[in-house]
């Protein structure tokens, strides 16, 4: 039985992970951690402090906020607990703390835990290899009105994939356009964030050539898609040696090579 500590447990993703864990054998929820005002009156073991609950062999599943993600990573390293890290909008300093923790415990970090997005990334690599290098790439993401970071972590992951394939870096990213910006320079990677309604996550990568374009799009209509991936990641880190892993590592190990 894998014991989970859910960080951000009262949030949209925390609740989706708990529901998925309930429906799939092999997991028990050791504790739910959130801000006290968000869990008042809810059933189960709740706390606003992960420290008493994170023990060796347990797995912290983090979908919360950057400050909590950062301190949970340090705590997991100290206690020898696994970490599934899904919070987005982390600063380079937060990312460094997570990398450091991975020197002492197993950490799987992904900006998007859905299987479909892993498939999209493979498809994108194939499309970029086949398309002329001069084709323009624009990424349009849509999320619910309550999302606080922009562009989404997934859009940045996709832009990083494009940059790597094209020999570019983050200086090529263009976050939206406004005013008289002039013609689109070659080698720019456009990122556009749409916010509204209740969209769980929608990423569209456009590759535009002369007189034609193609779109690779992935839509999450139910957070269960993220939650199932997070549980697969929890299974993976519970038996992995210390290191920083990606969802790709977990899918290959689980025989889900896409
Ligand atoms: P949400 O706002 O619904 O939930 C976040 C929860 O974290 C809230 O309940 C909040 O009270 C809690 N929280 C705030 N500070 C905390 C602290 N110090 N300790 C513990 N809990 C704290 O947000 P959400 O939609 O569930 O998303 C959470 C994060 O996960 C966001 O960064 C989002 O972008 C990311 N996300 C990642 C994936 C992925 O696949 N990697 C998928 C969806 C969302």
CSV table of C-alpha atoms and ligand atoms in Angstrom, one decimal:
chain,number,residue,atom,x,y,z
A,1,UNK,CA,0.0,0.0,0.0
A,2,UNK,CA,1.4,3.4,-1.0
A,3,UNK,CA,0.7,6.1,1.6
A,4,UNK,CA,0.0,9.5,0.0
A,5,UNK,CA,0.3,12.9,1.5
A,6,UNK,CA,-1.8,15.3,-0.6
A,7,UNK,CA,-0.5,18.8,-0.7
A,8,UNK,CA,-3.1,21.3,-1.9
A,9,UNK,CA,-5.6,18.6,-1.0
A,10,UNK,CA,-8.7,20.9,-0.9
A,11,UNK,CA,-7.9,22.2,-4.4
A,12,UNK,CA,-9.2,21.1,-7.8
A,13,UNK,CA,-6.3,18.8,-8.4
A,14,UNK,CA,-6.0,17.6,-4.8
A,15,UNK,CA,-9.6,16.4,-4.9
A,16,UNK,CA,-9.2,14.8,-8.3
A,17,UNK,CA,-6.1,12.8,-7.1
A,18,UNK,CA,-7.9,11.7,-3.9
A,19,UNK,CA,-10.9,10.5,-6.0
A,20,UNK,CA,-8.7,8.6,-8.4
A,21,UNK,CA,-6.8,7.0,-5.5
A,22,UNK,CA,-10.0,5.9,-4.0
A,23,UNK,CA,-11.0,4.2,-7.3
A,24,UNK,CA,-7.7,2.5,-7.9
A,25,UNK,CA,-6.3,-0.1,-5.4
A,26,UNK,CA,-2.9,0.2,-3.8
A,27,UNK,CA,-3.1,3.7,-2.3
A,28,UNK,CA,-4.1,5.1,1.1
A,29,UNK,CA,-4.3,8.8,2.0
A,30,UNK,CA,-2.1,9.3,5.0
A,31,UNK,CA,-2.9,13.1,5.3
A,32,UNK,CA,-4.4,15.9,3.4
A,33,UNK,CA,-2.5,19.2,3.6
A,34,UNK,CA,-4.0,22.6,2.7
A,35,UNK,CA,-4.6,26.0,4.3
A,36,UNK,CA,-6.8,25.6,7.4
A,37,UNK,CA,-9.6,27.9,6.1
A,38,UNK,CA,-10.0,25.6,3.0
A,39,UNK,CA,-10.5,22.3,4.8
A,40,UNK,CA,-12.6,23.3,7.8
A,41,UNK,CA,-15.4,20.8,8.1
A,42,UNK,CA,-14.1,18.3,5.6
A,43,UNK,CA,-13.9,14.6,6.6
A,44,UNK,CA,-10.5,12.8,7.0
A,45,UNK,CA,-7.0,13.7,8.4
A,46,UNK,CA,-6.3,17.3,7.5
A,47,UNK,CA,-3.4,19.6,8.5
A,48,UNK,CA,-1.9,22.9,7.5
A,49,UNK,CA,1.5,21.5,8.1
A,50,UNK,CA,3.0,18.6,6.1
A,51,UNK,CA,5.9,18.1,8.6
A,52,UNK,CA,4.2,15.6,11.0
A,53,UNK,CA,2.9,13.4,8.1
A,54,UNK,CA,5.8,13.1,5.6
A,55,UNK,CA,7.7,10.0,6.6
A,56,UNK,CA,10.1,7.7,4.9
A,57,UNK,CA,8.4,5.6,2.3
A,58,UNK,CA,5.4,7.9,1.9
A,59,UNK,CA,4.8,9.9,-1.3
A,60,UNK,CA,3.9,13.6,-1.4
A,61,UNK,CA,1.7,14.5,-4.3
A,62,UNK,CA,1.9,18.2,-4.7
A,63,UNK,CA,-0.6,20.3,-6.6
A,64,UNK,CA,-0.5,23.5,-4.6
A,65,UNK,CA,1.4,26.8,-4.9
A,66,UNK,CA,5.1,27.5,-5.5
A,67,UNK,CA,6.0,28.3,-1.8
A,68,UNK,CA,4.4,25.0,-0.6
A,69,UNK,CA,6.0,23.1,-3.4
A,70,UNK,CA,9.4,24.4,-2.5
A,71,UNK,CA,9.2,23.6,1.2
A,72,UNK,CA,7.7,20.1,0.5
A,73,UNK,CA,10.6,19.3,-1.7
A,74,UNK,CA,13.1,20.1,1.1
A,75,UNK,CA,11.0,18.1,3.6
A,76,UNK,CA,10.8,15.0,1.2
A,77,UNK,CA,14.6,15.1,0.8
A,78,UNK,CA,15.1,15.3,4.6
A,79,UNK,CA,12.7,12.5,5.4
A,80,UNK,CA,13.4,10.2,2.4
A,81,UNK,CA,9.8,10.5,1.1
A,82,UNK,CA,9.0,10.4,-2.7
A,83,UNK,CA,7.7,13.5,-4.4
A,84,UNK,CA,5.3,13.9,-7.3
A,85,UNK,CA,5.6,17.5,-8.2
A,86,UNK,CA,2.9,19.1,-10.4
A,87,UNK,CA,2.6,22.7,-9.2
A,88,UNK,CA,3.4,25.1,-12.0
A,89,UNK,CA,4.6,28.7,-12.1
A,90,UNK,CA,7.8,27.9,-10.1
A,91,UNK,CA,10.6,30.3,-10.1
A,92,UNK,CA,14.1,29.2,-11.2
A,93,UNK,CA,15.0,29.2,-7.4
A,94,UNK,CA,12.1,26.9,-6.7
A,95,UNK,CA,13.2,24.6,-9.5
A,96,UNK,CA,16.7,24.5,-8.0
A,97,UNK,CA,15.4,23.4,-4.6
A,98,UNK,CA,13.5,20.6,-6.3
A,99,UNK,CA,16.5,19.5,-8.3
A,100,UNK,CA,18.5,19.6,-5.1
A,101,UNK,CA,15.9,17.4,-3.3
A,102,UNK,CA,16.2,14.9,-6.2
A,103,UNK,CA,19.8,14.3,-5.1
A,104,UNK,CA,18.4,12.6,-1.9
A,105,UNK,CA,15.0,11.2,-2.9
A,106,UNK,CA,13.0,10.2,-6.0
A,107,UNK,CA,11.2,13.1,-7.5
A,108,UNK,CA,9.0,13.0,-10.6
A,109,UNK,CA,8.1,16.5,-11.9
A,110,UNK,CA,5.8,17.2,-14.8
A,111,UNK,CA,4.0,20.3,-15.9
A,112,UNK,CA,1.3,18.0,-17.3
A,113,UNK,CA,0.5,14.5,-16.1
A,114,UNK,CA,-1.9,13.5,-18.9
A,115,UNK,CA,-1.0,10.6,-21.2
A,116,UNK,CA,-2.4,12.6,-24.2
A,117,UNK,CA,0.1,15.4,-23.6
A,118,UNK,CA,3.0,12.9,-23.6
A,119,UNK,CA,1.7,11.6,-27.0
A,120,UNK,CA,1.4,15.2,-28.3
A,121,UNK,CA,5.0,15.9,-27.3
A,122,UNK,CA,6.1,12.8,-29.3
A,123,UNK,CA,4.0,13.9,-32.3
A,124,UNK,CA,5.4,17.4,-32.1
A,125,UNK,CA,9.0,16.1,-32.2
A,126,UNK,CA,8.0,14.1,-35.4
A,127,UNK,CA,6.3,17.1,-36.9
A,128,UNK,CA,9.2,19.5,-36.2
A,129,UNK,CA,11.6,17.0,-37.7
A,130,UNK,CA,9.5,16.7,-40.9
A,131,UNK,CA,8.5,20.4,-41.3
A,132,UNK,CA,10.7,22.9,-43.0
A,133,UNK,CA,12.7,24.9,-40.3
A,134,UNK,CA,11.2,28.1,-41.6
A,135,UNK,CA,7.7,27.2,-40.5
A,136,UNK,CA,6.4,29.4,-37.7
A,137,UNK,CA,5.4,27.9,-34.4
A,138,UNK,CA,2.7,29.5,-32.1
A,139,UNK,CA,1.3,27.9,-29.0
A,140,UNK,CA,-2.2,28.8,-27.8
A,141,UNK,CA,-3.3,27.6,-24.4
A,142,UNK,CA,-6.7,27.9,-22.8
A,143,UNK,CA,-7.4,27.5,-19.1
A,144,UNK,CA,-10.1,28.3,-16.5
A,145,UNK,CA,-10.6,31.8,-15.2
A,146,UNK,CA,-9.0,30.9,-11.8
A,147,UNK,CA,-5.6,29.9,-13.1
A,148,UNK,CA,-2.9,32.2,-11.7
A,149,UNK,CA,0.2,31.6,-13.8
A,150,UNK,CA,0.6,32.4,-17.4
A,151,UNK,CA,1.7,31.0,-19.8
A,152,UNK,CA,0.9,27.6,-18.5
A,153,UNK,CA,3.7,25.3,-17.4
A,154,UNK,CA,2.6,22.9,-20.2
A,155,UNK,CA,2.9,25.7,-22.8
A,156,UNK,CA,6.4,26.4,-21.5
A,157,UNK,CA,7.3,22.7,-21.7
A,158,UNK,CA,6.1,22.6,-25.3
A,159,UNK,CA,8.0,25.8,-26.2
A,160,UNK,CA,11.1,24.3,-24.6
A,161,UNK,CA,10.6,21.2,-26.8
A,162,UNK,CA,10.4,23.5,-29.9
A,163,UNK,CA,13.4,25.6,-28.8
A,164,UNK,CA,15.5,22.4,-28.2
A,165,UNK,CA,14.5,21.0,-31.6
A,166,UNK,CA,15.4,24.3,-33.4
A,167,UNK,CA,18.6,25.2,-31.5
A,168,UNK,CA,16.9,28.2,-29.8
A,169,UNK,CA,16.5,29.3,-26.2
A,170,UNK,CA,13.9,31.1,-24.1
A,171,UNK,CA,14.9,34.5,-25.6
A,172,UNK,CA,12.9,33.3,-28.7
A,173,UNK,CA,9.6,33.2,-26.7
A,174,UNK,CA,7.1,35.9,-27.5
A,175,UNK,CA,4.3,36.1,-24.9
A,176,UNK,CA,1.4,37.7,-26.8
A,177,UNK,CA,1.5,40.6,-29.1
A,178,UNK,CA,0.1,44.1,-28.8
A,179,UNK,CA,0.4,47.3,-30.8
A,180,UNK,CA,2.6,47.9,-33.8
A,181,UNK,CA,5.1,45.1,-33.3
A,182,UNK,CA,6.2,44.8,-36.9
A,183,UNK,CA,6.4,41.6,-39.0
A,184,UNK,CA,6.9,38.3,-37.2
A,185,UNK,CA,10.7,37.6,-37.0
A,186,UNK,CA,11.9,34.2,-38.1
A,187,UNK,CA,12.7,32.0,-35.1
A,188,UNK,CA,10.2,33.5,-32.8
A,189,UNK,CA,8.1,31.0,-30.7
A,190,UNK,CA,4.7,32.6,-29.9
A,191,UNK,CA,2.9,31.9,-26.6
A,192,UNK,CA,-0.7,33.0,-26.1
A,193,UNK,CA,-2.8,32.5,-22.9
A,194,UNK,CA,-6.6,32.5,-23.1
A,195,UNK,CA,-8.4,32.6,-19.7
A,196,UNK,CA,-12.1,32.0,-19.0
A,197,UNK,CA,-14.8,29.6,-18.0
A,198,UNK,CA,-13.9,26.2,-16.5
A,199,UNK,CA,-11.5,24.8,-19.2
A,200,UNK,CA,-9.2,22.2,-17.4
A,201,UNK,CA,-6.5,22.5,-20.0
A,202,UNK,CA,-6.2,23.0,-23.7
A,203,UNK,CA,-2.9,23.3,-25.7
A,204,UNK,CA,-2.7,23.9,-29.4
A,205,UNK,CA,0.6,24.0,-31.2
A,206,UNK,CA,0.4,25.6,-34.6
A,207,UNK,CA,3.0,25.0,-37.3
A,208,UNK,CA,2.5,27.6,-40.1
A,209,UNK,CA,4.1,27.4,-43.5
A,210,UNK,CA,3.4,29.1,-46.9
A,211,UNK,CA,-0.3,28.7,-47.6
A,212,UNK,CA,-0.8,25.9,-45.1
A,213,UNK,CA,-0.6,25.1,-41.4
A,214,UNK,CA,-1.2,22.2,-39.1
A,215,UNK,CA,-2.4,22.1,-35.5
A,216,UNK,CA,-1.5,19.6,-32.8
A,217,UNK,CA,-4.1,20.0,-30.0
A,218,UNK,CA,-4.6,18.3,-26.7
A,219,UNK,CA,-7.7,19.0,-24.5
A,220,UNK,CA,-8.3,17.9,-21.0
A,221,UNK,CA,-12.0,17.9,-20.2
A,222,UNK,CA,-11.7,16.1,-16.8
A,223,UNK,CA,-8.9,16.4,-14.3
A,224,UNK,CA,-9.0,12.6,-13.8
A,225,UNK,CA,-6.6,12.6,-16.8
A,226,UNK,CA,-4.0,14.4,-14.7
A,227,UNK,CA,-4.8,12.5,-11.6
A,228,UNK,CA,-4.3,9.1,-13.2
A,229,UNK,CA,-0.9,10.2,-14.4
A,230,UNK,CA,0.0,11.5,-11.0
A,231,UNK,CA,-0.9,8.2,-9.4
A,232,UNK,CA,1.2,6.3,-12.0
A,233,UNK,CA,4.0,8.7,-11.0
A,234,UNK,CA,3.4,8.0,-7.3
A,235,UNK,CA,3.7,4.3,-8.0
A,236,UNK,CA,7.0,5.0,-9.9
A,237,UNK,CA,8.7,7.1,-7.2
A,238,UNK,CA,7.7,4.8,-4.4
A,239,UNK,CA,10.1,2.2,-5.8
A,240,UNK,CA,12.7,4.5,-7.6
A,241,UNK,CA,16.2,5.4,-6.4
A,242,UNK,CA,16.9,9.1,-5.8
A,243,UNK,CA,16.8,11.2,-8.9
A,244,UNK,CA,14.8,13.7,-11.0
A,245,UNK,CA,12.4,11.8,-13.2
A,246,UNK,CA,10.0,12.8,-16.0
A,247,UNK,CA,6.6,11.4,-16.9
A,248,UNK,CA,8.3,9.9,-19.9
A,249,UNK,CA,10.5,7.7,-17.5
A,250,UNK,CA,7.4,6.6,-15.7
A,251,UNK,CA,5.4,5.7,-18.9
A,252,UNK,CA,8.3,3.7,-20.3
A,253,UNK,CA,8.7,1.8,-17.0
A,254,UNK,CA,5.0,1.1,-16.9
A,255,UNK,CA,5.1,-0.3,-20.4
A,256,UNK,CA,3.0,2.6,-21.7
A,257,UNK,CA,5.5,3.6,-24.3
A,258,UNK,CA,3.6,5.9,-26.7
B,1,LIG,P1,-6.4,25.1,-6.7
B,1,LIG,O1,-6.2,26.6,-6.5
B,1,LIG,O2,-7.7,24.6,-7.0
B,1,LIG,O3,-5.7,24.3,-5.5
B,1,LIG,C1,-4.5,24.7,-4.9
B,1,LIG,C2,-4.7,24.4,-3.4
B,1,LIG,O4,-3.4,24.6,-2.8
B,1,LIG,C3,-5.7,25.2,-2.8
B,1,LIG,O5,-6.7,24.4,-2.1
B,1,LIG,C4,-4.9,26.1,-1.8
B,1,LIG,O6,-5.6,26.4,-0.6
B,1,LIG,C5,-3.8,25.2,-1.5
B,1,LIG,N1,-2.6,25.8,-0.9
B,1,LIG,C6,-2.3,27.1,-1.0
B,1,LIG,N2,-1.2,27.4,-0.2
B,1,LIG,C7,-0.9,26.2,0.4
B,1,LIG,C8,0.1,25.8,1.3
B,1,LIG,N3,1.1,26.6,1.8
B,1,LIG,N4,0.1,24.5,1.7
B,1,LIG,C9,-0.8,23.6,1.3
B,1,LIG,N5,-1.8,23.9,0.4
B,1,LIG,C10,-1.8,25.2,0.0
B,1,LIG,O7,-5.4,24.8,-8.0
B,1,LIG,P2,-5.4,23.5,-8.9
B,1,LIG,O8,-6.2,23.8,-10.1
B,1,LIG,O9,-5.7,22.3,-8.1
B,1,LIG,O10,-3.8,23.6,-9.4
B,1,LIG,C11,-2.8,23.5,-8.4
B,1,LIG,C12,-1.4,23.6,-9.1
B,1,LIG,O11,-1.3,22.5,-10.0
B,1,LIG,C13,-1.3,24.8,-10.0
B,1,LIG,O12,0.0,25.3,-10.0
B,1,LIG,C14,-1.7,24.3,-11.4
B,1,LIG,O13,-1.1,25.0,-12.5
B,1,LIG,C15,-1.0,22.9,-11.3
B,1,LIG,N6,-1.6,21.9,-12.2
B,1,LIG,C16,-0.7,21.0,-12.7
B,1,LIG,C17,-1.1,20.0,-13.5
B,1,LIG,C18,-0.1,19.0,-14.0
B,1,LIG,O14,-0.5,18.0,-14.7
B,1,LIG,N7,1.2,19.1,-13.6
B,1,LIG,C19,-2.5,19.8,-13.8
B,1,LIG,C20,-3.4,20.8,-13.2
B,1,LIG,C21,-2.9,21.8,-12.4
